[in-house]
Amino acid sequence: MTKLIEVVQQAGRNALGVGHFNVADLVLLKGVFEAARKLRAPVIVGASEGERDFVGTRQLAAVVRSLREDFDYPIFLNADHTHSLARAQEAVEAGFDSVVFDLSTLPLEENARSTRQAVEALKGLNPSVVVEGEIGDIGSGSEIHADGPAPERALTTPEEARQFVAETKVDVLAPAVGNSHGMRRSMVGGKERKRLAIGRIDEIKSATGVPLTLHGGSGTADEDLKDAIRAGINILHINTELRLAWKRGIEAGLARGEDEVAPYKILPSAVTAVHDIVSARLRLFGW
Ligand code: G3H
Ligand code: ZN
């Protein structure tokens, strides 16, 4: 099976973006996997610390591994937004393919120092594990945020990015390029869309030369996602859109009536709803 970093690099050479979709249960995982398989797209499923606490770190790794082996399919597992070395080590020991080591709320120097140590420690456990570092402020929480004035957030500069990558030796960098986690209420109905600083992505790519990840993909203008891939984004994270689809799908399943109690009859509408979002996003990413 091709390694994750090679899949990401190969996709980049073909101007394709690798989709990263967060999962918190089997409904999400089924929806993501079915959509990816239909399009023959390699896919990364991610679980944040909270999502891992809910599913079980080793349990999720076991299920994803079984999908990979039974279907001989390039599905990879990422420990998303991991804030401590202990949690990162736990995920790598469980067999995760990558870790987003996220100390982005710390001052840049401190972030770089600890991320460098994490890269060394995690590669010591598994030399092919992909470690992503994160810099800049893109907010937190794959949630629906209230409308109102949008927070002013600084963009990562090419020099900050270059220095951070050189100091830490991360495999992948997640910069702040106009992206942000979650969706404002006005984005849910499509009245507002996130816009990205495409020129800045281009500059950061030239300055670092490493694969780049776009976090906070939900609610982003379609044309910006396509332009971002052209400018050098390799991995694109989507979560809030899936959570919304999951919830609406569950509600549709429950609307089958109070006498319907079989989970495998109620939940397929949620699998389909998640599948449809993943499928639309993967097509946009070029698959
Ligand atoms: O790591 C997860 C993501 O960056 C998802 O962000 O909820 O805005 O799609 P999102
Ligand atoms: Zn993220």
CSV table of C-alpha atoms and ligand atoms in Angstrom, one decimal:
chain,number,residue,atom,x,y,z
A,1,MET,CA,0.0,0.0,0.0
A,2,THR,CA,1.3,3.4,-1.0
A,3,LYS,CA,2.3,5.6,2.0
A,4,LEU,CA,0.2,8.6,2.9
A,5,ILE,CA,3.0,11.2,2.1
A,6,GLU,CA,3.4,9.7,-1.3
A,7,VAL,CA,-0.3,9.8,-2.0
A,8,VAL,CA,-0.4,13.4,-1.0
A,9,GLN,CA,2.6,14.3,-3.2
A,10,GLN,CA,1.3,12.4,-6.1
A,11,ALA,CA,-2.1,14.1,-5.9
A,12,GLY,CA,-0.4,17.4,-5.8
A,13,ARG,CA,1.5,16.6,-9.0
A,14,ASN,CA,-1.8,15.9,-10.6
A,15,ALA,CA,-3.4,19.1,-9.2
A,16,LEU,CA,-5.8,17.1,-7.0
A,17,GLY,CA,-6.6,17.8,-3.4
A,18,VAL,CA,-6.8,15.0,-0.9
A,19,GLY,CA,-10.0,15.1,1.2
A,20,HIS,CA,-9.8,14.9,5.0
A,21,PHE,CA,-13.1,14.2,6.7
A,22,ASN,CA,-13.7,14.0,10.4
A,23,VAL,CA,-15.6,11.0,11.8
A,24,ALA,CA,-17.1,10.5,15.2
A,25,ASP,CA,-19.1,7.3,14.6
A,26,LEU,CA,-19.7,4.5,12.1
A,27,VAL,CA,-22.4,6.5,10.2
A,28,LEU,CA,-19.8,9.2,9.3
A,29,LEU,CA,-17.2,6.6,8.5
A,30,LYS,CA,-19.5,4.7,6.2
A,31,GLY,CA,-20.6,7.8,4.4
A,32,VAL,CA,-17.0,9.0,3.8
A,33,PHE,CA,-15.7,5.6,2.8
A,34,GLU,CA,-18.6,4.8,0.3
A,35,ALA,CA,-18.2,8.2,-1.3
A,36,ALA,CA,-14.5,7.9,-1.7
A,37,ARG,CA,-14.7,4.4,-3.1
A,38,LYS,CA,-17.2,5.4,-5.8
A,39,LEU,CA,-14.9,8.1,-7.0
A,40,ARG,CA,-11.7,6.0,-6.5
A,41,ALA,CA,-10.3,8.8,-4.4
A,42,PRO,CA,-7.7,8.1,-1.7
A,43,VAL,CA,-9.1,9.6,1.5
A,44,ILE,CA,-8.0,10.6,5.0
A,45,VAL,CA,-10.4,10.2,7.9
A,46,GLY,CA,-9.6,12.3,10.9
A,47,ALA,CA,-10.5,12.3,14.6
A,48,SER,CA,-9.8,15.2,17.0
A,49,GLU,CA,-9.0,14.5,20.6
A,50,GLY,CA,-12.8,14.8,21.4
A,51,GLU,CA,-13.8,12.5,18.6
A,52,ARG,CA,-11.1,10.0,19.7
A,53,ASP,CA,-12.4,10.1,23.3
A,54,PHE,CA,-15.9,9.3,22.0
A,55,VAL,CA,-15.0,6.5,19.6
A,56,GLY,CA,-11.9,5.1,21.2
A,57,THR,CA,-8.4,5.7,19.7
A,58,ARG,CA,-7.4,2.1,19.3
A,59,GLN,CA,-11.0,1.1,18.3
A,60,LEU,CA,-11.1,3.6,15.5
A,61,ALA,CA,-7.7,2.6,14.3
A,62,ALA,CA,-8.8,-1.1,14.2
A,63,VAL,CA,-11.9,-0.3,12.1
A,64,VAL,CA,-10.0,1.9,9.6
A,65,ARG,CA,-7.3,-0.7,9.3
A,66,SER,CA,-9.9,-3.4,8.6
A,67,LEU,CA,-11.4,-1.2,5.8
A,68,ARG,CA,-7.9,-0.7,4.3
A,69,GLU,CA,-7.1,-4.3,4.4
A,70,ASP,CA,-10.4,-5.9,3.4
A,71,PHE,CA,-11.0,-3.5,0.5
A,72,ASP,CA,-7.3,-3.0,-0.3
A,73,TYR,CA,-8.1,0.7,-0.3
A,74,PRO,CA,-6.0,3.8,0.4
A,75,ILE,CA,-7.9,5.1,3.4
A,76,PHE,CA,-5.7,6.8,6.0
A,77,LEU,CA,-6.3,7.9,9.6
A,78,ASN,CA,-5.2,11.2,11.1
A,79,ALA,CA,-5.1,12.3,14.7
A,80,ASP,CA,-6.5,15.7,14.2
A,81,HIS,CA,-5.7,18.8,16.3
A,82,THR,CA,-3.6,17.0,18.9
A,83,HIS,CA,-2.4,19.3,21.7
A,84,SER,CA,0.0,17.2,23.6
A,85,LEU,CA,2.8,14.8,22.9
A,86,ALA,CA,1.2,12.1,25.1
A,87,ARG,CA,-2.0,12.2,23.0
A,88,ALA,CA,0.1,12.2,19.7
A,89,GLN,CA,2.1,9.2,20.9
A,90,GLU,CA,-1.1,7.3,21.9
A,91,ALA,CA,-2.4,7.8,18.4
A,92,VAL,CA,0.8,6.7,16.6
A,93,GLU,CA,1.1,3.7,18.8
A,94,ALA,CA,-2.5,2.8,17.9
A,95,GLY,CA,-1.5,2.9,14.2
A,96,PHE,CA,-2.6,6.3,13.0
A,97,ASP,CA,-0.9,7.4,9.8
A,98,SER,CA,-0.6,11.0,10.7
A,99,VAL,CA,-0.8,13.6,13.4
A,100,VAL,CA,-1.8,17.2,13.3
A,101,PHE,CA,0.3,18.5,16.2
A,102,ASP,CA,-1.4,21.7,17.1
A,103,LEU,CA,0.2,24.2,19.4
A,104,SER,CA,-0.9,27.1,17.3
A,105,THR,CA,-2.3,29.1,20.2
A,106,LEU,CA,1.3,29.3,21.7
A,107,PRO,CA,3.8,32.0,20.6
A,108,LEU,CA,5.5,30.9,17.4
A,109,GLU,CA,8.9,30.2,18.9
A,110,GLU,CA,7.4,28.0,21.6
A,111,ASN,CA,5.2,26.3,19.1
A,112,ALA,CA,8.3,25.6,16.9
A,113,ARG,CA,10.4,24.3,19.8
A,114,SER,CA,7.8,21.8,21.0
A,115,THR,CA,6.7,20.8,17.5
A,116,ARG,CA,10.3,19.9,16.6
A,117,GLN,CA,10.5,17.7,19.7
A,118,ALA,CA,7.2,16.1,18.8
A,119,VAL,CA,8.4,15.4,15.2
A,120,GLU,CA,11.5,13.6,16.6
A,121,ALA,CA,9.6,11.6,19.2
A,122,LEU,CA,6.8,10.5,16.8
A,123,LYS,CA,9.2,9.5,14.0
A,124,GLY,CA,11.0,7.5,16.6
A,125,LEU,CA,7.8,5.5,17.1
A,126,ASN,CA,7.0,5.2,13.4
A,127,PRO,CA,9.4,6.7,10.8
A,128,SER,CA,6.7,7.0,8.2
A,129,VAL,CA,4.2,8.8,10.3
A,130,VAL,CA,3.3,12.1,8.8
A,131,VAL,CA,3.5,15.0,11.2
A,132,GLU,CA,1.7,18.3,10.4
A,133,GLY,CA,2.5,21.5,12.3
A,134,GLU,CA,0.1,24.4,12.6
A,135,ILE,CA,0.7,28.1,12.8
A,136,GLY,CA,-1.5,31.2,12.9
A,137,ASP,CA,-5.0,31.7,14.2
A,138,ILE,CA,-7.9,30.0,12.5
A,139,GLY,CA,-10.2,29.8,15.5
A,140,SER,CA,-11.4,26.5,17.0
A,141,GLY,CA,-14.4,24.3,16.9
A,142,SER,CA,-16.2,22.6,14.0
A,143,GLU,CA,-19.4,24.3,15.2
A,144,ILE,CA,-22.1,26.7,14.1
A,145,HIS,CA,-20.9,30.1,15.2
A,146,ALA,CA,-23.2,33.2,15.7
A,147,ASP,CA,-23.3,35.8,13.0
A,148,GLY,CA,-22.0,39.3,13.7
A,149,PRO,CA,-18.7,41.0,12.8
A,150,ALA,CA,-16.3,38.4,11.6
A,151,PRO,CA,-13.1,38.2,13.7
A,152,GLU,CA,-10.1,39.9,12.1
A,153,ARG,CA,-7.3,37.3,11.8
A,154,ALA,CA,-3.8,37.8,10.6
A,155,LEU,CA,-2.5,35.7,7.7
A,156,THR,CA,0.6,33.5,8.1
A,157,THR,CA,3.5,35.2,6.4
A,158,PRO,CA,5.8,33.3,4.0
A,159,GLU,CA,8.8,34.0,6.3
A,160,GLU,CA,7.0,32.6,9.4
A,161,ALA,CA,6.1,29.5,7.4
A,162,ARG,CA,9.6,29.1,6.0
A,163,GLN,CA,11.2,29.4,9.4
A,164,PHE,CA,8.7,27.1,11.1
A,165,VAL,CA,9.2,24.3,8.6
A,166,ALA,CA,13.0,24.7,8.6
A,167,GLU,CA,13.1,24.6,12.4
A,168,THR,CA,10.6,21.8,13.1
A,169,LYS,CA,11.1,19.5,10.0
A,170,VAL,CA,7.3,18.9,9.8
A,171,ASP,CA,6.2,17.0,6.8
A,172,VAL,CA,3.1,19.1,6.2
A,173,LEU,CA,2.2,22.7,7.2
A,174,ALA,CA,-1.2,24.1,8.1
A,175,PRO,CA,-1.1,27.9,7.7
A,176,ALA,CA,-3.7,30.7,8.3
A,177,VAL,CA,-4.8,31.8,4.8
A,178,GLY,CA,-8.2,33.3,5.4
A,179,ASN,CA,-9.6,29.9,6.6
A,180,SER,CA,-11.3,29.4,9.9
A,181,HIS,CA,-12.9,26.5,11.8
A,182,GLY,CA,-16.7,26.0,11.8
A,183,MET,CA,-19.5,27.8,10.0
A,184,ARG,CA,-21.2,31.1,10.8
A,185,ARG,CA,-25.0,30.8,10.8
A,186,SER,CA,-25.2,32.8,7.6
A,187,MET,CA,-23.0,30.2,5.9
A,188,VAL,CA,-25.4,27.3,6.8
A,189,GLY,CA,-28.0,28.8,4.4
A,190,GLY,CA,-25.3,29.7,1.8
A,191,LYS,CA,-25.7,33.5,2.2
A,192,GLU,CA,-22.1,33.9,3.2
A,193,ARG,CA,-19.0,32.0,2.1
A,194,LYS,CA,-15.4,31.9,3.5
A,195,ARG,CA,-12.9,33.5,1.1
A,196,LEU,CA,-9.3,32.5,0.9
A,197,ALA,CA,-6.1,34.5,0.3
A,198,ILE,CA,-5.0,32.5,-2.8
A,199,GLY,CA,-1.9,34.7,-3.4
A,200,ARG,CA,-0.7,34.1,0.1
A,201,ILE,CA,-1.0,30.3,-0.3
A,202,ASP,CA,1.1,30.6,-3.5
A,203,GLU,CA,3.8,32.6,-1.6
A,204,ILE,CA,3.8,30.1,1.4
A,205,LYS,CA,4.1,27.2,-1.0
A,206,SER,CA,7.1,28.8,-2.7
A,207,ALA,CA,8.7,29.7,0.6
A,208,THR,CA,8.3,26.2,2.2
A,209,GLY,CA,8.0,23.7,-0.7
A,210,VAL,CA,6.2,21.3,1.6
A,211,PRO,CA,2.6,19.9,1.3
A,212,LEU,CA,0.1,22.3,2.8
A,213,THR,CA,-3.2,21.6,4.5
A,214,LEU,CA,-6.3,23.8,4.5
A,215,HIS,CA,-8.2,23.5,7.8
A,216,GLY,CA,-11.7,24.9,8.2
A,217,GLY,CA,-12.9,24.0,4.7
A,218,SER,CA,-16.6,24.0,5.5
A,219,GLY,CA,-18.5,26.9,4.0
A,220,THR,CA,-15.7,28.0,1.7
A,221,ALA,CA,-16.5,29.3,-1.7
A,222,ASP,CA,-16.2,26.5,-4.3
A,223,GLU,CA,-13.9,28.5,-6.6
A,224,ASP,CA,-11.6,29.4,-3.7
A,225,LEU,CA,-11.2,25.7,-2.9
A,226,LYS,CA,-10.2,24.9,-6.5
A,227,ASP,CA,-7.9,27.9,-6.7
A,228,ALA,CA,-6.3,26.9,-3.3
A,229,ILE,CA,-5.4,23.5,-4.7
A,230,ARG,CA,-3.9,25.2,-7.8
A,231,ALA,CA,-1.9,27.5,-5.5
A,232,GLY,CA,-0.4,24.6,-3.5
A,233,ILE,CA,-2.9,23.3,-0.9
A,234,ASN,CA,-2.7,19.4,-0.9
A,235,ILE,CA,-5.0,18.3,2.0
A,236,LEU,CA,-8.4,19.9,2.6
A,237,HIS,CA,-10.3,19.4,5.9
A,238,ILE,CA,-14.1,19.3,6.1
A,239,ASN,CA,-16.0,18.7,9.3
A,240,THR,CA,-18.9,21.1,10.1
A,241,GLU,CA,-20.6,20.4,6.8
A,242,LEU,CA,-20.5,16.7,7.6
A,243,ARG,CA,-21.9,17.2,11.1
A,244,LEU,CA,-24.8,19.3,9.7
A,245,ALA,CA,-25.5,16.6,7.1
A,246,TRP,CA,-25.3,13.9,9.8
A,247,LYS,CA,-27.8,15.7,12.0
A,248,ARG,CA,-30.2,16.4,9.3
A,249,GLY,CA,-30.0,12.8,8.1
A,250,ILE,CA,-30.7,11.5,11.6
A,251,GLU,CA,-33.7,13.7,11.8
A,252,ALA,CA,-35.0,12.4,8.5
A,253,GLY,CA,-34.5,8.9,9.7
A,254,LEU,CA,-36.3,9.6,13.0
A,255,ALA,CA,-39.2,11.0,10.9
A,256,ARG,CA,-40.0,7.5,9.8
A,257,GLY,CA,-42.3,7.4,12.8
A,258,GLU,CA,-42.3,6.5,16.5
A,259,ASP,CA,-42.7,2.8,15.8
A,260,GLU,CA,-39.5,2.6,13.7
A,261,VAL,CA,-36.8,1.6,16.2
A,262,ALA,CA,-34.3,-0.4,14.1
A,263,PRO,CA,-31.1,1.6,13.9
A,264,TYR,CA,-30.2,0.1,10.5
A,265,LYS,CA,-33.4,1.5,9.1
A,266,ILE,CA,-33.2,4.9,10.8
A,267,LEU,CA,-29.5,5.6,10.1
A,268,PRO,CA,-29.1,5.0,6.4
A,269,SER,CA,-30.5,8.5,5.6
A,270,ALA,CA,-27.6,9.9,7.7
A,271,VAL,CA,-25.1,7.8,5.8
A,272,THR,CA,-26.5,9.1,2.5
A,273,ALA,CA,-26.5,12.7,3.7
A,274,VAL,CA,-22.8,12.4,4.7
A,275,HIS,CA,-22.0,10.5,1.5
A,276,ASP,CA,-23.5,13.3,-0.7
A,277,ILE,CA,-21.4,16.1,0.9
A,278,VAL,CA,-18.2,14.0,0.8
A,279,SER,CA,-18.9,13.1,-2.8
A,280,ALA,CA,-19.5,16.8,-3.8
A,281,ARG,CA,-16.4,18.0,-2.1
A,282,LEU,CA,-14.2,15.2,-3.6
A,283,ARG,CA,-15.4,16.1,-7.1
A,284,LEU,CA,-14.5,19.7,-6.4
A,285,PHE,CA,-11.1,18.6,-5.3
A,286,GLY,CA,-10.7,17.0,-8.8
A,287,TRP,CA,-11.6,13.4,-8.3
B,1,G3H,O1,-9.7,19.8,11.4
B,1,G3H,C1,-10.9,19.9,11.0
B,1,G3H,C2,-11.2,20.9,10.1
B,1,G3H,O2,-10.3,21.9,10.0
B,1,G3H,C3,-12.6,21.2,9.8
B,1,G3H,O3,-13.0,22.5,9.7
B,1,G3H,O4,-15.4,22.3,10.5
B,1,G3H,O5,-14.7,24.3,9.3
B,1,G3H,O6,-14.8,22.1,8.1
B,1,G3H,P1,-14.5,22.8,9.4
B,2,ZN,ZN,-8.8,21.8,11.6
